[in-house]
CSV table of C-alpha atoms and ligand atoms in Angstrom, one decimal:
chain,number,residue,atom,x,y,z
A,8,MET,CA,72.8,-70.6,32.3
A,9,ALA,CA,76.2,-69.0,31.8
A,10,SER,CA,76.1,-65.7,29.9
A,11,ILE,CA,77.7,-65.3,26.5
A,12,PHE,CA,80.4,-63.3,28.1
A,13,THR,CA,81.1,-66.0,30.7
A,14,LYS,CA,81.5,-68.4,27.7
A,15,ILE,CA,83.9,-66.0,26.1
A,16,ILE,CA,85.9,-65.7,29.4
A,17,ASN,CA,86.0,-69.5,29.7
A,18,GLY,CA,87.2,-69.8,26.1
A,19,GLU,CA,84.1,-71.7,24.9
A,20,ILE,CA,83.3,-68.9,22.4
A,21,PRO,CA,86.1,-67.1,20.5
A,22,CYS,CA,86.9,-63.5,20.9
A,23,TYR,CA,89.5,-60.9,20.0
A,24,LYS,CA,91.0,-60.7,23.5
A,25,ILE,CA,92.6,-57.5,24.8
A,26,ALA,CA,93.6,-58.3,28.4
A,27,GLU,CA,92.7,-60.0,31.6
A,28,ASP,CA,93.6,-60.1,35.2
A,29,GLU,CA,92.4,-62.3,38.0
A,30,LYS,CA,88.9,-60.7,38.1
A,31,HIS,CA,88.4,-58.9,34.8
A,32,PHE,CA,88.4,-59.6,31.1
A,33,ALA,CA,88.5,-57.2,28.1
A,34,PHE,CA,87.8,-58.0,24.4
A,35,LEU,CA,86.7,-56.3,21.2
A,36,ASP,CA,83.0,-55.7,20.7
A,37,ILE,CA,82.0,-58.0,17.7
A,38,ASN,CA,79.8,-55.2,16.3
A,39,PRO,CA,81.8,-52.1,17.1
A,40,VAL,CA,80.5,-48.5,16.9
A,41,ALA,CA,84.1,-47.4,16.2
A,42,PRO,CA,87.3,-49.3,15.5
A,43,GLY,CA,88.8,-50.5,18.8
A,44,HIS,CA,85.5,-50.6,20.6
A,45,THR,CA,86.3,-52.7,23.7
A,46,LEU,CA,84.2,-54.4,26.3
A,47,VAL,CA,85.4,-54.7,29.9
A,48,VAL,CA,83.7,-57.2,32.1
A,49,PRO,CA,84.0,-58.6,35.6
A,50,LYS,CA,84.5,-62.4,35.6
A,51,HIS,CA,81.9,-62.6,38.3
A,52,GLU,CA,78.7,-62.7,36.4
A,53,VAL,CA,76.3,-60.0,37.7
A,54,SER,CA,73.7,-58.6,35.3
A,55,TYR,CA,73.4,-55.0,36.4
A,56,ILE,CA,76.5,-52.8,37.1
A,57,PHE,CA,74.9,-51.1,40.1
A,58,ASP,CA,74.3,-54.5,41.7
A,59,LEU,CA,78.1,-55.0,41.9
A,60,SER,CA,79.5,-54.7,45.4
A,61,GLU,CA,81.4,-51.4,46.0
A,62,GLU,CA,84.7,-53.2,45.9
A,63,GLU,CA,83.8,-55.0,42.6
A,64,TYR,CA,82.5,-51.7,41.1
A,65,VAL,CA,85.7,-49.8,41.9
A,66,ALA,CA,87.9,-52.6,40.8
A,67,LEU,CA,86.1,-52.8,37.4
A,68,GLU,CA,86.6,-49.1,36.8
A,69,LEU,CA,90.2,-49.3,37.8
A,70,PHE,CA,90.8,-52.1,35.3
A,71,ALA,CA,88.8,-50.3,32.6
A,72,ARG,CA,91.0,-47.2,33.2
A,73,LYS,CA,94.2,-49.3,32.4
A,74,VAL,CA,92.6,-50.7,29.3
A,75,ALA,CA,91.5,-47.2,28.2
A,76,LYS,CA,95.0,-45.8,28.6
A,77,GLY,CA,96.4,-48.5,26.3
A,78,LEU,CA,93.5,-48.2,23.9
A,79,GLN,CA,94.1,-44.5,23.5
A,80,GLU,CA,97.8,-45.1,22.7
A,81,ALA,CA,96.9,-47.8,20.1
A,82,VAL,CA,94.0,-46.3,18.2
A,83,PRO,CA,94.1,-42.7,16.8
A,84,CYS,CA,91.4,-40.8,18.7
A,85,THR,CA,90.7,-37.7,20.7
A,86,ARG,CA,89.2,-39.5,23.8
A,87,ILE,CA,88.1,-42.8,25.0
A,88,ALA,CA,84.4,-42.6,25.7
A,89,GLU,CA,82.8,-44.9,28.3
A,90,ALA,CA,79.3,-46.1,28.3
A,91,VAL,CA,77.2,-48.7,30.2
A,92,ILE,CA,74.1,-49.9,28.5
A,93,GLY,CA,73.5,-53.6,29.2
A,94,LEU,CA,70.2,-54.1,27.4
A,95,GLU,CA,71.5,-56.9,25.2
A,96,VAL,CA,73.8,-59.0,27.4
A,97,PRO,CA,72.9,-59.5,31.0
A,98,HIS,CA,76.5,-59.6,32.2
A,99,THR,CA,77.9,-56.3,33.4
A,100,HIS,CA,80.2,-54.6,30.9
A,101,ILE,CA,81.7,-51.2,30.2
A,102,HIS,CA,82.0,-50.1,26.6
A,103,LEU,CA,85.2,-48.2,25.9
A,104,VAL,CA,85.1,-46.5,22.5
A,105,PRO,CA,87.8,-44.5,20.8
A,106,ILE,CA,86.1,-41.3,19.6
A,107,LYS,CA,87.0,-38.2,17.6
A,108,SER,CA,83.5,-36.7,17.8
A,109,GLU,CA,80.3,-37.2,19.7
A,110,GLY,CA,78.8,-38.9,16.6
A,111,ASP,CA,81.3,-41.8,17.0
A,112,MET,CA,79.3,-42.9,20.0
A,113,ASN,CA,76.2,-43.9,18.1
A,114,PHE,CA,75.0,-47.3,19.3
A,115,SER,CA,72.4,-47.5,16.5
A,116,ARG,CA,75.1,-47.6,13.9
A,117,LYS,CA,77.3,-50.7,14.2
A,118,LEU,CA,80.4,-51.4,12.0
A,119,SER,CA,81.4,-54.7,10.4
A,120,ILE,CA,85.2,-54.9,10.5
A,121,PRO,CA,86.8,-57.8,8.6
A,122,SER,CA,88.3,-60.5,10.8
A,123,ASP,CA,91.9,-59.9,9.8
A,124,GLU,CA,91.5,-56.2,10.7
A,125,MET,CA,89.9,-57.1,14.1
A,126,GLN,CA,92.8,-59.5,14.8
A,127,ALA,CA,95.4,-56.8,14.0
A,128,LEU,CA,93.6,-54.2,16.1
A,129,ALA,CA,93.3,-56.6,19.0
A,130,ALA,CA,97.1,-57.4,18.9
A,131,LYS,CA,98.0,-53.7,18.8
A,132,ILE,CA,95.7,-52.7,21.6
A,133,SER,CA,96.6,-55.7,23.7
A,134,ALA,CA,100.3,-54.9,23.5
A,135,ALA,CA,99.7,-51.3,24.5
A,136,VAL,CA,97.3,-52.3,27.4
A,137,ASP,CA,99.8,-54.9,28.7
A,138,ILE,CA,102.2,-52.1,29.7
A,139,HIS,CA,99.6,-50.5,31.9
A,140,LEU,CA,98.7,-53.8,33.6
A,141,LYS,CA,102.2,-54.3,34.9
B,13,5GP,P1,74.6,-53.9,25.7
B,13,5GP,O1,74.2,-55.2,26.5
B,13,5GP,O2,75.5,-53.0,26.4
B,13,5GP,O3,73.4,-53.2,25.2
B,13,5GP,O4,75.3,-54.4,24.4
B,13,5GP,C1,76.1,-55.6,24.3
B,13,5GP,C2,77.2,-55.5,23.4
B,13,5GP,O5,77.9,-56.7,23.3
B,13,5GP,C3,76.9,-55.0,22.0
B,13,5GP,O6,77.6,-53.9,21.6
B,13,5GP,C4,77.2,-56.3,21.1
B,13,5GP,O7,77.8,-55.9,19.8
B,13,5GP,C5,78.2,-57.0,22.0
B,13,5GP,N1,78.2,-58.4,21.8
B,13,5GP,C6,77.1,-59.2,21.9
B,13,5GP,N2,77.4,-60.5,21.7
B,13,5GP,C7,78.8,-60.6,21.5
B,13,5GP,C8,79.7,-61.6,21.3
B,13,5GP,O8,79.4,-62.8,21.2
B,13,5GP,N3,81.0,-61.3,21.2
B,13,5GP,C9,81.4,-60.0,21.3
B,13,5GP,N4,82.7,-59.8,21.2
B,13,5GP,N5,80.6,-59.0,21.5
B,13,5GP,C10,79.3,-59.2,21.6
């Protein structure tokens, strides 16, 4: 059965989209740990990041790097932190989180951001990331 992220990539489930290229997709985490928390996924559905081929692994990180650059320009923060957990959704994904302090990277404390704010965040981040994808 297709993962929830494959359904998002295919447009069967809505998301706040940030960017995509031929092999990757980025969208806002629905329960962010900080505003702008973005998930970067390969379109090829592989559960565990370290089971990706070398080529897929490097390509995913290079795409995530472009997304992170735009994210940092769009959301006030000190750094973009990166994490890989994967205990909830068995489709490889990288968490990119705008942080000001270590405490912002607390995956036990999820935020609920209203839909209109998520929409506005996604539009702003998407425009900034777009420049790095060209
Ligand atoms: P992990 O698998 O890395 O432990 O966590 C999965 C992440 O995906 C969580 O941060 C969770 O909030 C996010 N997530 C789960 N389902 C959905 C969904 O349907 N849409 C979006 N945008 N994010 C989701």
